[in-house]
């Protein structure tokens, strides 16, 4: 009969045993939060802030909300956080007392109602529970049963559920059925592993008994859990299967994980010496003896069943056999990913095994009592042996020497309140974030394990990616903290030498991660392969050549590859710094081959010095996957590059290159104008000039670039004709594309101007040699103007409406003629039926500009402006717009009184 005295005595013994265990393992709690306790504390802290929280804000691996069962955490959040910090065992201790009360009440119900008050049933089952080593010894992973963990709730709820379901199968008691289903639902809502215990054990039990009712009870448990847990429980079931897949594919292959897997392994002896100590050590650490010695009530129940000849012996044997079968299966290498096998016995039989033994004692002949006494005596002796032996096996230090080393170390590092830590290993990240709410680190949302997480974040569980820079950029990592002992488990290493060591002790090391701004002045110290991406026209070549020359000086022996437009390839092939070429064509078959080629080149540094906003150039630069990449205002997110520079005020090729050189700390190096010219080109040009009797000192060179507008050629001819009417008829040498050269030759012939078309110079790679020979030229775009400037050629630029402030070369011998309209910055594609910025320039203005370039006394650079008074727009024509010229370039109104 259940009395208050019986309950009180049992609870007092439970408290005494638990306090004794807490005292014995007090050294473990002195470490602070470690392992699973850190994660559970973070969940509790988050739920105290918002009980419906879907994410742990401090965990960065968060592609989806957490799916971990949180009923334990909702229970624990009613405790003050300070109390949990000081005494992490409090929730588990309270749960142990509550379930002890529930068990003693249910055991009394079973004794009185179902077994007609059999003598000793309640007392024997209670004594077996109290004498079980698992109730006193919590070494290894078993420490979680008394620490801050859901395992106490999950184990006890699962144990009650399985016990009561078995009692219902034996007796048909409806109360046992209702309570069993309820406790089963509570277990499923509290633990992923508890779901597995019921999911695997109940079907095995149904098979052993050849009875469908265990399956029906399992279905009822999950329906009740689904009704209470809703979508969170449903997603949890889905991710349980994903977790099994990830554990098989990724987790169990890690070196640290393989060590902890529960499997049947052969005994081993140190130095091949067989002693009582090594035998005991193998008995307590190797399966299956470890499980049966730690759960001594199970072999006691089996022995008593073997001695019994009762009618229900077969049913009791099936009840005990089902978890044992699951334990044996999951302890094999094939199914070890389903969790530690011994836990299936610890969860399912925590109450059933003592009850089974007690039932056999209450109904068995007197020899059973002697067997029970012997079992309990051995159990008490075993507790002492396990305590003593495990103290040496686990190298347990004296409690007074243990402290929270991690908190001590972190206090010396002085992490900022918003620190983002890259941990080595991942579990260290959970421990760090548990110590301060504002810190963030790399751990998955609880219960969430996806293949994408392993692909993105994890090299080898529990180690994050060894190529850590993409994670640094993605999450804004500020510090790296490494647990030194963990490095012995891997045969590769992280590049710690690229970081600054800020703190270190015998257990941990902390490094500061430089910000992007800091890394911008710290390019690689050694580069052997460099990729340069340049989408600009030929005018970008001089500045790009200067960049490459500076890199060659910074990195002697570097091999440079250039990705450039087809029309500029001739220039780069004559550059002594370039060794490989990749076409920069955003369409057609060349696009795919370019991505493949730059990836195969495998540069250590990639520089995208293209004009901002070119997506294809960004794609080519990033396809190289260089460890260090640089760009100016790219189209992709900035964290794709190691260094992103703002667009300079003047977006000329030289300004972009100067910005790059200044920020990456290479230093500027000016190239000689003829650095890229070859002797063969020079000889060919000299022969051509002699053949056509061209005096390059007096002739005006007119290079026609690819894509040049016919209107540009027309205004040059009109200006030359107006100049000829004033008495000056200079000779014109035309080079460029055949069709365009034929057009301008025809126009020049009509007005009777002397001219020569120099064939064979369609390749713009030959133009620098031409520019170095002639004294003056007329150019029709800024790109050619940049080439002319690099050669020191005095020239007139008629680029249409393009802003001189953005494109005009500085410190050049350039005189620019422009009619500024509101449609400036058209990039050569006119939005009107005709280009008014060219055709509206009076022929007189063009003649004056050509005369200015012929007059060596005219200073250059200079901007010649066609003012609003000489532009008469009608409907549908763009309006005149004030000119914005470079600050250091004088501006003159070409048809005004200031131009004389």
mmCIF file of C-alpha atoms in Angstrom, residues 373-546:
data_model
loop_
_atom_site.group_PDB
_atom_site.id
_atom_site.type_symbol
_atom_site.label_atom_id
_atom_site.label_comp_id
_atom_site.label_asym_id
_atom_site.label_seq_id
_atom_site.Cartn_x
_atom_site.Cartn_y
_atom_site.Cartn_z
ATOM 1 C CA UNK A 373 20.003 -9.881 -2.933
ATOM 2 C CA UNK A 374 23.106 -11.002 -4.791
ATOM 3 C CA UNK A 375 22.323 -8.660 -7.699
ATOM 4 C CA UNK A 376 21.834 -5.656 -5.411
ATOM 5 C CA UNK A 377 25.052 -6.415 -3.528
ATOM 6 C CA UNK A 378 26.975 -6.666 -6.779
ATOM 7 C CA UNK A 379 25.340 -3.459 -7.950
ATOM 8 C CA UNK A 380 26.472 -1.517 -4.889
ATOM 9 C CA UNK A 381 29.990 -2.887 -5.235
ATOM 10 C CA UNK A 382 29.884 -2.061 -8.956
ATOM 11 C CA UNK A 383 29.037 1.580 -8.262
ATOM 12 C CA UNK A 384 32.159 1.941 -6.170
ATOM 13 C CA UNK A 385 34.311 0.149 -8.748
ATOM 14 C CA UNK A 386 32.943 2.284 -11.584
ATOM 15 C CA UNK A 387 33.552 5.502 -9.671
ATOM 16 C CA UNK A 388 37.085 4.511 -8.811
ATOM 17 C CA UNK A 389 38.004 3.144 -12.251
ATOM 18 C CA UNK A 390 36.470 5.939 -14.309
ATOM 19 C CA UNK A 391 38.284 8.510 -12.231
ATOM 20 C CA UNK A 392 41.518 7.129 -13.684
ATOM 21 C CA UNK A 393 40.166 6.344 -17.159
ATOM 22 C CA UNK A 394 38.881 9.888 -17.691
ATOM 23 C CA UNK A 395 41.904 11.477 -15.987
ATOM 24 C CA UNK A 396 39.530 13.391 -13.789
ATOM 25 C CA UNK A 397 41.338 16.287 -12.086
ATOM 26 C CA UNK A 398 40.788 17.248 -8.455
ATOM 27 C CA UNK A 399 37.713 19.517 -8.295
ATOM 28 C CA UNK A 400 39.615 22.401 -6.701
ATOM 29 C CA UNK A 401 41.962 22.599 -9.718
ATOM 30 C CA UNK A 402 39.180 22.952 -12.315
ATOM 31 C CA UNK A 403 37.953 26.350 -13.478
ATOM 32 C CA UNK A 404 36.209 27.973 -16.426
ATOM 33 C CA UNK A 405 39.319 28.313 -18.574
ATOM 34 C CA UNK A 406 37.405 29.593 -21.575
ATOM 35 C CA UNK A 407 35.818 32.492 -19.663
ATOM 36 C CA UNK A 408 39.188 33.355 -18.186
ATOM 37 C CA UNK A 409 40.777 33.362 -21.614
ATOM 38 C CA UNK A 410 37.977 35.418 -23.190
ATOM 39 C CA UNK A 411 38.225 38.031 -20.455
ATOM 40 C CA UNK A 412 41.811 38.604 -21.537
ATOM 41 C CA UNK A 413 40.918 38.854 -25.229
ATOM 42 C CA UNK A 414 38.436 41.703 -24.660
ATOM 43 C CA UNK A 415 36.095 40.818 -27.502
ATOM 44 C CA UNK A 416 33.756 43.657 -28.521
ATOM 45 C CA UNK A 417 30.063 43.328 -27.738
ATOM 46 C CA UNK A 418 29.254 42.596 -31.384
ATOM 47 C CA UNK A 419 32.101 40.160 -32.018
ATOM 48 C CA UNK A 420 31.662 37.482 -34.693
ATOM 49 C CA UNK A 421 33.900 34.513 -33.919
ATOM 50 C CA UNK A 422 35.184 31.797 -36.238
ATOM 51 C CA UNK A 423 35.727 28.850 -33.846
ATOM 52 C CA UNK A 424 38.021 25.861 -34.105
ATOM 53 C CA UNK A 425 36.057 23.642 -33.535
ATOM 54 C CA UNK A 426 32.362 24.411 -34.089
ATOM 55 C CA UNK A 427 31.507 23.260 -30.567
ATOM 56 C CA UNK A 428 33.803 25.938 -29.215
ATOM 57 C CA UNK A 429 31.597 28.467 -31.015
ATOM 58 C CA UNK A 430 28.553 27.290 -29.054
ATOM 59 C CA UNK A 431 30.548 27.498 -25.812
ATOM 60 C CA UNK A 432 31.683 31.056 -26.616
ATOM 61 C CA UNK A 433 28.224 32.393 -27.480
ATOM 62 C CA UNK A 434 26.795 30.898 -24.289
ATOM 63 C CA UNK A 435 29.063 33.186 -22.275
ATOM 64 C CA UNK A 436 27.772 36.478 -23.696
ATOM 65 C CA UNK A 437 24.533 37.268 -25.441
ATOM 66 C CA UNK A 438 25.856 39.690 -28.061
ATOM 67 C CA UNK A 439 28.553 37.448 -29.514
ATOM 68 C CA UNK A 440 27.868 35.408 -32.641
ATOM 69 C CA UNK A 441 29.531 32.291 -33.942
ATOM 70 C CA UNK A 442 29.159 29.334 -36.271
ATOM 71 C CA UNK A 443 26.659 26.742 -35.096
ATOM 72 C CA UNK A 444 23.557 25.469 -36.846
ATOM 73 C CA UNK A 445 20.096 26.316 -35.681
ATOM 74 C CA UNK A 446 19.335 23.492 -33.191
ATOM 75 C CA UNK A 447 18.118 20.343 -34.916
ATOM 76 C CA UNK A 448 18.902 21.732 -38.369
ATOM 77 C CA UNK A 449 21.411 19.705 -40.356
ATOM 78 C CA UNK A 450 21.251 20.070 -44.134
ATOM 79 C CA UNK A 451 23.607 19.012 -46.937
ATOM 80 C CA UNK A 452 23.843 22.676 -47.956
ATOM 81 C CA UNK A 453 25.220 23.548 -44.510
ATOM 82 C CA UNK A 454 27.970 20.957 -44.827
ATOM 83 C CA UNK A 455 28.781 22.084 -48.379
ATOM 84 C CA UNK A 456 28.955 25.760 -47.413
ATOM 85 C CA UNK A 457 30.382 25.743 -43.922
ATOM 86 C CA UNK A 458 31.975 22.457 -42.886
ATOM 87 C CA UNK A 459 35.225 20.885 -44.007
ATOM 88 C CA UNK A 460 35.115 17.896 -41.689
ATOM 89 C CA UNK A 461 32.743 17.919 -38.748
ATOM 90 C CA UNK A 462 33.262 19.624 -36.341
ATOM 91 C CA UNK A 463 35.804 21.731 -38.277
ATOM 92 C CA UNK A 464 34.629 24.630 -40.434
ATOM 93 C CA UNK A 465 35.957 25.265 -43.935
ATOM 94 C CA UNK A 466 39.723 25.519 -44.154
ATOM 95 C CA UNK A 467 39.241 28.184 -46.877
ATOM 96 C CA UNK A 468 37.748 30.525 -44.349
ATOM 97 C CA UNK A 469 37.898 33.839 -46.246
ATOM 98 C CA UNK A 470 34.475 33.454 -47.953
ATOM 99 C CA UNK A 471 32.897 32.855 -44.531
ATOM 100 C CA UNK A 472 34.791 35.820 -43.104
ATOM 101 C CA UNK A 473 33.382 38.082 -45.805
ATOM 102 C CA UNK A 474 29.850 36.654 -45.721
ATOM 103 C CA UNK A 475 29.379 36.982 -41.960
ATOM 104 C CA UNK A 476 31.785 39.797 -41.070
ATOM 105 C CA UNK A 477 34.021 37.652 -38.850
ATOM 106 C CA UNK A 478 36.089 39.733 -36.420
ATOM 107 C CA UNK A 479 38.041 37.056 -34.525
ATOM 108 C CA UNK A 480 39.248 33.470 -34.763
ATOM 109 C CA UNK A 481 39.513 31.444 -31.542
ATOM 110 C CA UNK A 482 41.165 28.045 -31.691
ATOM 111 C CA UNK A 483 41.161 25.205 -29.185
ATOM 112 C CA UNK A 484 44.695 23.903 -29.534
ATOM 113 C CA UNK A 485 43.968 20.308 -28.555
ATOM 114 C CA UNK A 486 41.499 19.965 -31.442
ATOM 115 C CA UNK A 487 44.201 20.490 -34.062
ATOM 116 C CA UNK A 488 45.725 17.080 -33.293
ATOM 117 C CA UNK A 489 42.697 15.353 -34.861
ATOM 118 C CA UNK A 490 43.261 16.655 -38.407
ATOM 119 C CA UNK A 491 46.116 16.291 -40.873
ATOM 120 C CA UNK A 492 45.590 19.713 -42.462
ATOM 121 C CA UNK A 493 45.763 23.209 -41.011
ATOM 122 C CA UNK A 494 44.183 26.641 -41.156
ATOM 123 C CA UNK A 495 46.257 29.606 -42.466
ATOM 124 C CA UNK A 496 46.661 31.206 -39.031
ATOM 125 C CA UNK A 497 49.798 32.984 -40.248
ATOM 126 C CA UNK A 498 47.626 35.400 -42.253
ATOM 127 C CA UNK A 499 46.016 36.677 -39.043
ATOM 128 C CA UNK A 500 47.328 38.676 -36.104
ATOM 129 C CA UNK A 501 47.725 36.733 -32.853
ATOM 130 C CA UNK A 502 46.240 38.784 -30.006
ATOM 131 C CA UNK A 503 46.063 36.295 -27.109
ATOM 132 C CA UNK A 504 47.274 32.797 -26.315
ATOM 133 C CA UNK A 505 47.551 30.362 -23.431
ATOM 134 C CA UNK A 506 48.168 26.636 -23.133
ATOM 135 C CA UNK A 507 44.617 25.790 -24.265
ATOM 136 C CA UNK A 508 43.403 28.526 -26.624
ATOM 137 C CA UNK A 509 44.671 31.044 -29.161
ATOM 138 C CA UNK A 510 42.821 34.130 -30.414
ATOM 139 C CA UNK A 511 43.447 35.974 -33.676
ATOM 140 C CA UNK A 512 42.125 39.270 -34.984
ATOM 141 C CA UNK A 513 40.650 39.149 -38.487
ATOM 142 C CA UNK A 514 41.515 42.264 -40.500
ATOM 143 C CA UNK A 515 38.572 44.176 -41.898
ATOM 144 C CA UNK A 516 38.202 44.714 -45.620
ATOM 145 C CA UNK A 517 39.614 48.218 -45.250
ATOM 146 C CA UNK A 518 42.633 46.837 -43.402
ATOM 147 C CA UNK A 519 43.140 44.080 -45.939
ATOM 148 C CA UNK A 520 43.000 46.614 -48.785
ATOM 149 C CA UNK A 521 46.482 47.796 -47.844
ATOM 150 C CA UNK A 522 47.739 44.288 -47.308
ATOM 151 C CA UNK A 523 47.852 42.424 -50.649
ATOM 152 C CA UNK A 524 49.585 39.060 -50.847
ATOM 153 C CA UNK A 525 53.295 39.213 -50.161
ATOM 154 C CA UNK A 526 54.056 36.849 -53.032
ATOM 155 C CA UNK A 527 52.169 36.403 -56.292
ATOM 156 C CA UNK A 528 53.286 34.111 -59.113
ATOM 157 C CA UNK A 529 50.132 34.207 -61.256
ATOM 158 C CA UNK A 530 48.079 37.370 -61.789
ATOM 159 C CA UNK A 531 44.875 37.827 -63.788
ATOM 160 C CA UNK A 532 43.951 41.293 -65.086
ATOM 161 C CA UNK A 533 40.446 41.849 -66.494
ATOM 162 C CA UNK A 534 40.016 44.900 -68.703
ATOM 163 C CA UNK A 535 36.794 45.447 -70.657
ATOM 164 C CA UNK A 536 37.812 48.890 -71.870
ATOM 165 C CA UNK A 537 38.705 49.823 -75.471
ATOM 166 C CA UNK A 538 42.212 50.450 -76.713
ATOM 167 C CA UNK A 539 42.491 53.668 -74.744
ATOM 168 C CA UNK A 540 42.598 51.657 -71.534
ATOM 169 C CA UNK A 541 45.798 49.969 -72.629
ATOM 170 C CA UNK A 542 48.373 52.562 -71.464
ATOM 171 C CA UNK A 543 46.999 52.655 -67.924
ATOM 172 C CA UNK A 544 46.603 48.863 -67.821
ATOM 173 C CA UNK A 545 50.160 48.416 -69.068
ATOM 174 C CA UNK A 546 51.299 50.709 -66.268
#
